[in-house]
Short mmCIF file of C-alpha atoms and ligand atoms in Angstrom, two decimals:
data_model
loop_
_atom_site.label_atom_id
_atom_site.label_comp_id
_atom_site.label_asym_id
_atom_site.label_seq_id
_atom_site.Cartn_x
_atom_site.Cartn_y
_atom_site.Cartn_z
CA UNK P 1 -36.03 -12.37 5.90
CA UNK P 2 -36.08 -8.74 4.78
CA UNK P 3 -33.85 -7.64 1.88
CA UNK P 4 -33.25 -3.90 1.75
CA UNK P 5 -30.72 -1.14 1.15
CA UNK P 6 -28.28 -0.36 3.94
CA UNK P 7 -29.15 2.31 6.54
CA UNK P 8 -26.99 4.60 8.63
CA UNK P 9 -27.98 2.72 11.81
CA UNK P 10 -26.48 -0.55 10.41
CA UNK P 11 -22.89 0.62 10.75
CA UNK P 12 -21.92 -1.07 14.03
CA UNK P 13 -23.44 -4.39 13.03
CA UNK P 14 -21.71 -4.31 9.63
CA UNK P 15 -18.40 -3.45 11.27
CA UNK P 16 -18.85 -6.44 13.60
CA UNK P 17 -19.77 -8.77 10.72
CA UNK P 18 -16.74 -7.60 8.72
CA UNK P 19 -14.41 -8.57 11.57
CA UNK P 20 -16.15 -11.90 11.94
CA UNK P 21 -16.06 -12.77 8.23
CA UNK P 22 -12.92 -11.16 6.84
CA UNK P 23 -10.44 -11.56 9.72
CA UNK P 24 -7.54 -12.72 7.54
CA UNK P 25 -7.61 -9.90 5.00
CA UNK P 26 -8.39 -7.22 7.55
CA UNK P 27 -5.53 -8.17 9.84
CA UNK P 28 -3.01 -7.76 6.99
CA UNK P 29 -4.40 -4.32 6.19
CA UNK P 30 -4.45 -3.41 9.90
CA UNK P 31 -8.25 -3.06 10.03
CA UNK P 32 -9.33 -0.26 12.29
CA UNK P 33 -13.09 -0.54 13.07
CA UNK P 34 -13.17 3.05 14.42
CA UNK P 35 -11.82 4.34 11.11
CA UNK P 36 -14.31 2.24 9.14
CA UNK P 37 -17.22 3.56 11.23
CA UNK P 38 -15.96 7.12 10.78
CA UNK P 39 -15.84 6.73 6.96
CA UNK P 40 -19.28 5.19 7.02
CA UNK P 41 -20.71 8.08 9.08
CA UNK P 42 -19.06 10.60 6.78
CA UNK P 43 -20.61 8.97 3.73
CA UNK P 44 -24.03 9.92 5.16
CA UNK P 45 -22.97 13.46 6.19
CA UNK P 46 -21.85 16.55 4.29
CA UNK P 47 -20.61 16.69 1.55
CA UNK P 48 -20.27 13.03 0.49
CA UNK P 49 -23.67 11.99 1.86
CA UNK P 50 -25.40 14.92 0.18
CA UNK P 51 -23.82 14.11 -3.14
CA UNK P 52 -24.86 10.47 -2.77
CA UNK P 53 -28.41 11.51 -1.82
CA UNK P 54 -28.68 13.67 -4.94
CA UNK P 55 -27.33 10.86 -7.12
CA UNK P 56 -29.81 8.48 -5.52
CA UNK P 57 -32.63 10.94 -6.19
CA UNK P 58 -31.77 10.98 -9.91
CA UNK P 59 -31.32 7.21 -9.82
CA UNK P 60 -27.60 7.26 -10.54
CA UNK P 61 -25.94 6.26 -7.25
CA UNK P 62 -22.34 5.04 -7.65
CA UNK P 63 -22.96 2.31 -5.05
CA UNK P 64 -25.80 -0.03 -4.11
CA UNK P 65 -25.49 -1.51 -0.64
CA UNK P 66 -27.74 -4.53 -0.10
CA UNK P 67 -28.36 -6.12 3.29
CA UNK P 68 -30.41 -9.04 4.58
CA UNK P 69 -32.11 -8.46 7.92
CA UNK P 70 -33.64 -11.01 10.29
CA UNK P 71 -35.27 -10.03 13.59
CA UNK P 72 -33.73 -6.55 13.51
CA UNK P 73 -30.24 -7.95 12.93
CA UNK P 74 -28.13 -7.55 9.77
CA UNK P 75 -27.25 -11.12 8.75
CA UNK P 76 -25.88 -10.62 5.24
CA UNK P 77 -24.42 -7.94 2.97
CA UNK P 78 -23.39 -7.47 -0.66
CA UNK P 79 -22.15 -4.14 -2.03
CA UNK P 80 -22.03 -3.07 -5.68
CA UNK P 81 -19.67 -0.27 -6.80
CA UNK P 82 -20.33 0.99 -10.31
CA UNK P 83 -17.27 1.54 -12.47
CA UNK P 84 -17.27 2.73 -16.06
CA UNK P 85 -17.21 -0.71 -17.69
CA UNK P 86 -18.34 -3.01 -14.90
CA UNK P 87 -19.90 -3.30 -11.48
CA UNK P 88 -17.52 -4.36 -8.69
CA UNK P 89 -19.08 -6.59 -6.05
CA UNK P 90 -17.65 -6.63 -2.53
CA UNK P 91 -18.48 -7.35 1.14
CA UNK P 92 -20.30 -10.60 0.28
CA UNK P 93 -20.90 -12.14 3.69
CA UNK P 94 -23.49 -14.05 5.66
CA UNK P 95 -23.49 -14.31 9.43
CA UNK P 96 -22.23 -17.82 10.44
CA UNK P 97 -25.57 -18.65 12.09
CA UNK P 98 -27.48 -17.99 8.86
CA UNK P 99 -25.38 -19.66 6.19
CA UNK P 100 -26.62 -22.24 3.69
CA UNK P 101 -30.09 -20.65 3.46
CA UNK P 102 -29.61 -18.89 0.15
CA UNK P 103 -28.96 -15.41 1.61
CA UNK P 104 -25.74 -14.70 -0.31
CA UNK P 105 -27.35 -16.03 -3.51
CA UNK P 106 -30.30 -13.66 -3.13
CA UNK P 107 -28.09 -10.65 -2.35
CA UNK P 108 -25.84 -11.45 -5.32
CA UNK P 109 -28.87 -11.72 -7.64
CA UNK P 110 -29.97 -8.27 -6.53
CA UNK P 111 -26.50 -6.82 -7.08
CA UNK P 112 -26.17 -8.46 -10.51
CA UNK P 113 -29.60 -7.20 -11.59
CA UNK P 114 -28.75 -3.67 -10.42
CA UNK P 115 -25.48 -3.91 -12.36
CA UNK P 116 -27.33 -4.86 -15.58
CA UNK P 117 -30.03 -2.23 -14.97
CA UNK P 118 -27.33 0.42 -14.72
CA UNK P 119 -26.03 -0.60 -18.15
CA UNK P 120 -22.86 -2.44 -17.11
CA UNK P 121 -22.15 -5.64 -19.01
CA UNK P 122 -19.97 -7.29 -16.36
CA UNK P 123 -20.08 -7.98 -12.64
CA UNK P 124 -16.60 -8.49 -11.18
CA UNK P 125 -15.42 -9.64 -7.75
CA UNK P 126 -12.32 -10.88 -5.95
CA UNK P 127 -12.13 -14.07 -3.91
CA UNK P 128 -9.23 -15.57 -1.98
CA UNK P 129 -7.90 -18.52 -3.98
CA UNK P 130 -8.35 -20.86 -1.01
CA UNK P 131 -11.89 -19.69 -0.12
CA UNK P 132 -13.53 -22.77 -1.60
CA UNK P 133 -17.01 -22.16 -0.20
CA UNK P 134 -17.34 -18.68 -1.68
CA UNK P 135 -15.72 -19.82 -4.92
CA UNK P 136 -18.25 -22.59 -5.31
CA UNK P 137 -21.04 -20.08 -4.83
CA UNK P 138 -19.66 -17.83 -7.58
CA UNK P 139 -18.80 -20.59 -10.04
CA UNK P 140 -22.32 -22.00 -9.68
CA UNK P 141 -23.67 -18.57 -10.65
CA UNK P 142 -21.53 -18.58 -13.80
CA UNK P 143 -18.58 -16.41 -12.72
CA UNK P 144 -15.39 -17.21 -14.65
CA UNK P 145 -11.72 -16.57 -13.70
CA UNK P 146 -10.30 -13.37 -15.17
CA UNK P 147 -6.94 -12.82 -13.45
CA UNK P 148 -4.92 -13.74 -10.38
CA UNK P 149 -3.64 -11.08 -7.97
CA UNK P 150 -0.79 -11.52 -5.51
CA UNK P 151 -0.97 -9.75 -2.16
CA UNK P 152 2.40 -8.85 -0.73
CA UNK P 153 3.43 -7.02 2.40
CA UNK P 154 6.52 -5.77 4.15
CA UNK P 155 7.24 -4.08 7.49
CA UNK P 156 8.60 -0.53 7.25
CA UNK P 157 11.29 0.93 9.50
CA UNK P 158 10.16 4.21 11.06
CA UNK P 159 12.05 7.20 9.66
CA UNK P 160 12.98 10.24 11.72
CA UNK P 161 14.25 12.44 8.90
CA UNK P 162 11.93 14.39 6.58
CA UNK P 163 10.84 12.72 3.35
CA UNK P 164 12.99 13.19 0.24
CA UNK P 165 12.73 11.55 -3.15
CA UNK P 166 15.30 8.79 -3.65
CA UNK P 167 16.95 10.27 -6.75
CA UNK P 168 17.15 13.47 -8.79
CA UNK P 169 15.14 12.08 -11.71
CA UNK P 170 12.12 11.29 -9.54
CA UNK P 171 9.40 13.94 -9.88
CA UNK P 172 5.77 14.31 -8.83
CA UNK P 173 3.24 12.79 -11.22
CA UNK P 174 1.33 15.51 -13.12
CA UNK P 175 -2.02 15.48 -14.93
CA UNK P 176 -0.08 15.69 -18.22
CA UNK P 177 1.31 12.19 -17.50
CA UNK P 178 -2.07 10.49 -17.15
CA UNK P 179 -2.84 9.62 -20.77
CA UNK P 180 0.53 7.95 -21.32
CA UNK P 181 0.29 6.13 -17.99
CA UNK P 182 -3.14 4.79 -18.91
CA UNK P 183 -1.65 3.51 -22.18
CA UNK P 184 1.15 1.84 -20.24
CA UNK P 185 -1.36 0.34 -17.83
CA UNK P 186 -3.60 -1.09 -20.53
CA UNK P 187 -0.64 -2.35 -22.61
CA UNK P 188 0.24 -4.62 -19.67
CA UNK P 189 -3.24 -6.08 -19.38
CA UNK P 190 -4.08 -9.25 -21.31
CA UNK P 191 -6.84 -8.39 -23.87
CA UNK P 192 -9.58 -10.27 -21.99
CA UNK P 193 -8.76 -8.33 -18.80
CA UNK P 194 -8.63 -5.02 -20.67
CA UNK P 195 -12.07 -5.62 -22.14
CA UNK P 196 -13.69 -6.01 -18.73
CA UNK P 197 -11.47 -3.87 -16.47
CA UNK P 198 -10.75 -1.01 -18.87
CA UNK P 199 -8.36 1.35 -17.04
CA UNK P 200 -9.81 4.58 -15.69
CA UNK P 201 -8.04 7.77 -14.65
CA UNK P 202 -9.29 7.28 -11.08
CA UNK P 203 -7.03 4.22 -10.77
CA UNK P 204 -3.90 6.29 -11.24
CA UNK P 205 -5.17 9.50 -9.73
CA UNK P 206 -8.00 8.89 -7.23
CA UNK P 207 -10.57 11.72 -7.10
CA UNK P 208 -10.16 14.19 -4.20
CA UNK P 209 -13.65 13.60 -2.78
CA UNK P 210 -12.88 9.88 -2.43
CA UNK P 211 -9.62 10.54 -0.65
CA UNK P 212 -11.26 12.96 1.73
CA UNK P 213 -14.09 10.48 2.35
CA UNK P 214 -11.50 7.83 3.29
CA UNK P 215 -9.35 10.44 5.11
CA UNK P 216 -6.50 9.17 2.95
CA UNK P 217 -3.46 11.04 1.72
CA UNK P 218 -1.78 9.88 -1.41
CA UNK P 219 1.23 10.83 -3.51
CA UNK P 220 2.49 9.66 -6.90
CA UNK P 221 5.84 9.99 -8.65
CA UNK P 222 7.13 9.50 -12.16
CA UNK P 223 10.41 9.26 -13.99
CA UNK P 224 10.97 10.46 -17.54
CA UNK P 225 9.80 13.58 -19.37
CA UNK P 226 6.60 15.34 -18.34
CA UNK P 227 3.82 13.89 -20.50
CA UNK P 228 5.99 10.93 -21.50
CA UNK P 229 6.75 9.09 -18.24
CA UNK P 230 8.83 5.90 -18.13
CA UNK P 231 7.90 4.89 -14.59
CA UNK P 232 5.17 5.48 -12.00
CA UNK P 233 4.57 4.63 -8.35
CA UNK P 234 1.79 5.68 -5.94
CA UNK P 235 1.56 5.43 -2.15
CA UNK P 236 -1.53 5.93 0.00
CA UNK P 237 -1.69 6.39 3.75
CA UNK P 238 -4.82 6.44 5.90
CA UNK P 239 -4.03 6.05 9.60
CA UNK P 240 -0.92 4.79 11.44
CA UNK P 241 -3.00 1.84 12.65
CA UNK P 242 -3.53 0.63 9.09
CA UNK P 243 -0.94 -0.59 6.62
CA UNK P 244 0.16 1.87 3.94
CA UNK P 245 -0.72 0.95 0.37
CA UNK P 246 1.61 0.80 -2.60
CA UNK P 247 -0.22 0.88 -5.95
CA UNK P 248 1.38 -1.71 -8.26
CA UNK P 249 4.14 0.34 -9.99
CA UNK P 250 4.17 0.75 -13.77
CA UNK P 251 7.31 0.76 -15.89
CA UNK P 252 7.85 1.29 -19.61
CA UNK P 253 10.33 -1.07 -21.29
CA UNK P 254 12.86 1.75 -21.45
CA UNK P 255 12.85 2.30 -17.63
CA UNK P 256 16.28 1.54 -16.17
CA UNK P 257 16.88 -0.66 -13.11
CA UNK P 258 18.02 2.40 -11.12
CA UNK P 259 14.88 4.34 -12.03
CA UNK P 260 12.69 1.44 -10.89
CA UNK P 261 14.54 1.03 -7.60
CA UNK P 262 14.41 4.74 -6.86
CA UNK P 263 10.68 5.00 -7.58
CA UNK P 264 9.99 2.12 -5.23
CA UNK P 265 12.28 3.54 -2.56
CA UNK P 266 10.59 6.95 -2.86
CA UNK P 267 7.11 5.51 -2.38
CA UNK P 268 8.19 3.39 0.60
CA UNK P 269 10.14 6.31 2.11
CA UNK P 270 7.07 8.53 1.85
CA UNK P 271 4.94 5.91 3.62
CA UNK P 272 7.51 5.46 6.40
CA UNK P 273 7.82 9.24 6.85
CA UNK P 274 3.99 9.44 7.02
CA UNK P 275 4.04 6.98 9.94
CA UNK P 276 3.07 3.68 8.27
CA UNK P 277 4.66 0.68 9.96
CA UNK P 278 3.95 -1.72 7.11
CA UNK P 279 2.95 -1.67 3.47
CA UNK P 280 0.70 -3.87 1.32
CA UNK P 281 0.63 -4.11 -2.45
CA UNK P 282 -1.62 -6.11 -4.81
CA UNK P 283 0.04 -7.09 -8.05
CA UNK P 284 -1.65 -8.92 -10.92
CA UNK P 285 0.17 -12.12 -11.93
CA UNK P 286 0.67 -10.72 -15.44
CA UNK P 287 2.97 -8.03 -13.97
CA UNK P 288 5.59 -10.71 -13.32
CA UNK P 289 8.59 -8.36 -13.36
CA UNK P 290 7.06 -6.08 -10.69
CA UNK P 291 6.21 -9.08 -8.57
CA UNK P 292 9.81 -10.29 -8.78
CA UNK P 293 11.16 -6.85 -7.96
CA UNK P 294 9.02 -6.55 -4.84
CA UNK P 295 10.01 -10.02 -3.68
CA UNK P 296 13.68 -9.15 -4.25
CA UNK P 297 13.28 -6.13 -1.98
CA UNK P 298 11.82 -7.99 0.97
CA UNK P 299 8.08 -8.12 0.22
CA UNK P 300 6.50 -11.42 1.18
CA UNK P 301 3.53 -12.99 -0.50
CA UNK P 302 0.59 -13.34 1.92
CA UNK P 303 -2.01 -14.87 -0.38
CA UNK P 304 -3.42 -14.86 -3.88
CA UNK P 305 -6.83 -13.64 -4.89
CA UNK P 306 -8.79 -14.55 -8.01
CA UNK P 307 -10.76 -11.93 -9.89
CA UNK P 308 -13.90 -13.51 -11.36
CA UNK P 309 -16.30 -12.00 -13.87
CA UNK P 310 -19.92 -12.65 -14.87
CA UNK P 311 -21.71 -11.29 -17.93
CA UNK P 312 -24.91 -9.80 -16.51
CA UNK P 313 -26.66 -8.72 -19.72
CA UNK P 314 -30.28 -9.83 -19.78
CA UNK P 315 -30.57 -10.48 -16.01
C1 COA R 1 -19.55 -17.44 1.16
C2 COA R 1 -20.79 -17.06 1.96
C3 COA R 1 -21.07 -15.58 1.70
C4 COA R 1 -21.98 -17.90 1.44
O1 COA R 1 -23.16 -17.39 2.08
P1 COA R 1 -24.50 -18.24 2.21
O2 COA R 1 -25.59 -17.28 2.53
O3 COA R 1 -24.28 -19.36 3.12
O4 COA R 1 -24.64 -18.80 0.72
P2 COA R 1 -25.93 -19.52 0.10
O5 COA R 1 -26.76 -20.12 1.16
O6 COA R 1 -26.59 -18.56 -0.84
O7 COA R 1 -25.24 -20.70 -0.70
C5 COA R 1 -25.05 -20.62 -2.05
C6 COA R 1 -24.02 -21.65 -2.52
O8 COA R 1 -22.78 -21.45 -1.88
C7 COA R 1 -22.11 -22.69 -1.70
N1 COA R 1 -22.01 -22.97 -0.28
C8 COA R 1 -22.59 -22.31 0.74
N2 COA R 1 -22.20 -22.84 1.92
C9 COA R 1 -21.37 -23.87 1.61
C10 COA R 1 -20.60 -24.79 2.38
N3 COA R 1 -20.63 -24.79 3.72
N4 COA R 1 -19.82 -25.68 1.73
C11 COA R 1 -19.78 -25.68 0.38
N5 COA R 1 -20.47 -24.83 -0.39
C12 COA R 1 -21.24 -23.95 0.21
C13 COA R 1 -22.99 -23.71 -2.36
O9 COA R 1 -22.61 -23.78 -3.71
C14 COA R 1 -24.35 -23.06 -2.23
O10 COA R 1 -25.25 -23.53 -3.19
P3 COA R 1 -26.31 -24.70 -2.81
O11 COA R 1 -27.04 -24.20 -1.62
O12 COA R 1 -27.15 -24.80 -4.05
O13 COA R 1 -25.49 -25.91 -2.54
C15 COA R 1 -20.60 -17.31 3.46
O14 COA R 1 -20.12 -18.62 3.63
C16 COA R 1 -19.69 -16.33 4.18
O15 COA R 1 -20.12 -15.26 4.62
N6 COA R 1 -18.38 -16.67 4.29
C17 COA R 1 -17.40 -15.79 4.96
C18 COA R 1 -17.13 -14.51 4.19
C19 COA R 1 -16.67 -14.81 2.78
O16 COA R 1 -15.80 -15.64 2.57
N7 COA R 1 -17.24 -14.08 1.81
C20 COA R 1 -16.87 -14.19 0.42
C21 COA R 1 -15.82 -13.20 0.11
S1 COA R 1 -15.31 -13.24 -1.58
#
């Protein structure tokens, strides 16, 4: 078995393995392998690939992509995405013919060590609540539950008319709103979650280069005074074949029921006008009121996912 970093030529095999291993999640999101391969290619090209190459050269890449190879075939993957306070681990999979041989354990060890080497105290990952095999693997390694996330979805009716905001008080989110929104975001997090998943501006306002890498378009709206928003919603659209994404909305205590409804309606209207035929939204269990609101407006829960965390200091 060879353990190495991912190469450009691995893309088709990884795409195939993703479909094999993550069918359930990918079908809800409307997985489009062609789009995935396109993003992957772009991440090696100009400008994203060049930026990544420079960051790699100075030993500060934002991602580490580990694969296991056997006989020229990719049989396992584990990706590490470095955030400010933690490393996020994703794409943990082993080809069905190669399971139970310690491949995922070895790839995870490498990702956790890289995470510690890069100065992050925590490794964090998400696992479907009913994925008992993967869960057992993580628990054995010392990962502990941090939060539960609900995944909801809803079909969207196609709209012919041009997009308009759902009420006069809805306005575009501006940079001046970000500090207050981050405060709102962290105030809703339980302290143990806040310590590990400290909110970052990129969560509320994804960087342009990332959006262009994903060929995503995104829009965000607020209610309330500029710089002192009382509500926030974001929608992201990639291709008509994939489901649109609603970022879990944020509301201050003073937000009225009408404001909340109109923000939600605006985000969904924008997605429908963009051509999305369905929408998905992940909501942490501690945002109970948002969860209830989405369910009241026709969103259905598809599954729950557990976020687990491991302290990687000293690995
Ligand atoms: C979860 C998965 C990555 C494990 O890969 P793997 O290479 O077989 O894992 P390992 O051989 O390193 O096994 C490590 C531990 O996982 C658990 N495990 C692995 N296969 C198991 C099985 N069939 N039943 C129960 N536990 C199992 C055990 O705790 C095992 O430790 P042990 O060997 O000391 O008993 C693999 O089953 C997979 O790709 N599943 C589909 C994709 C997926 O669900 N990924 C996780 C997303 S969060």
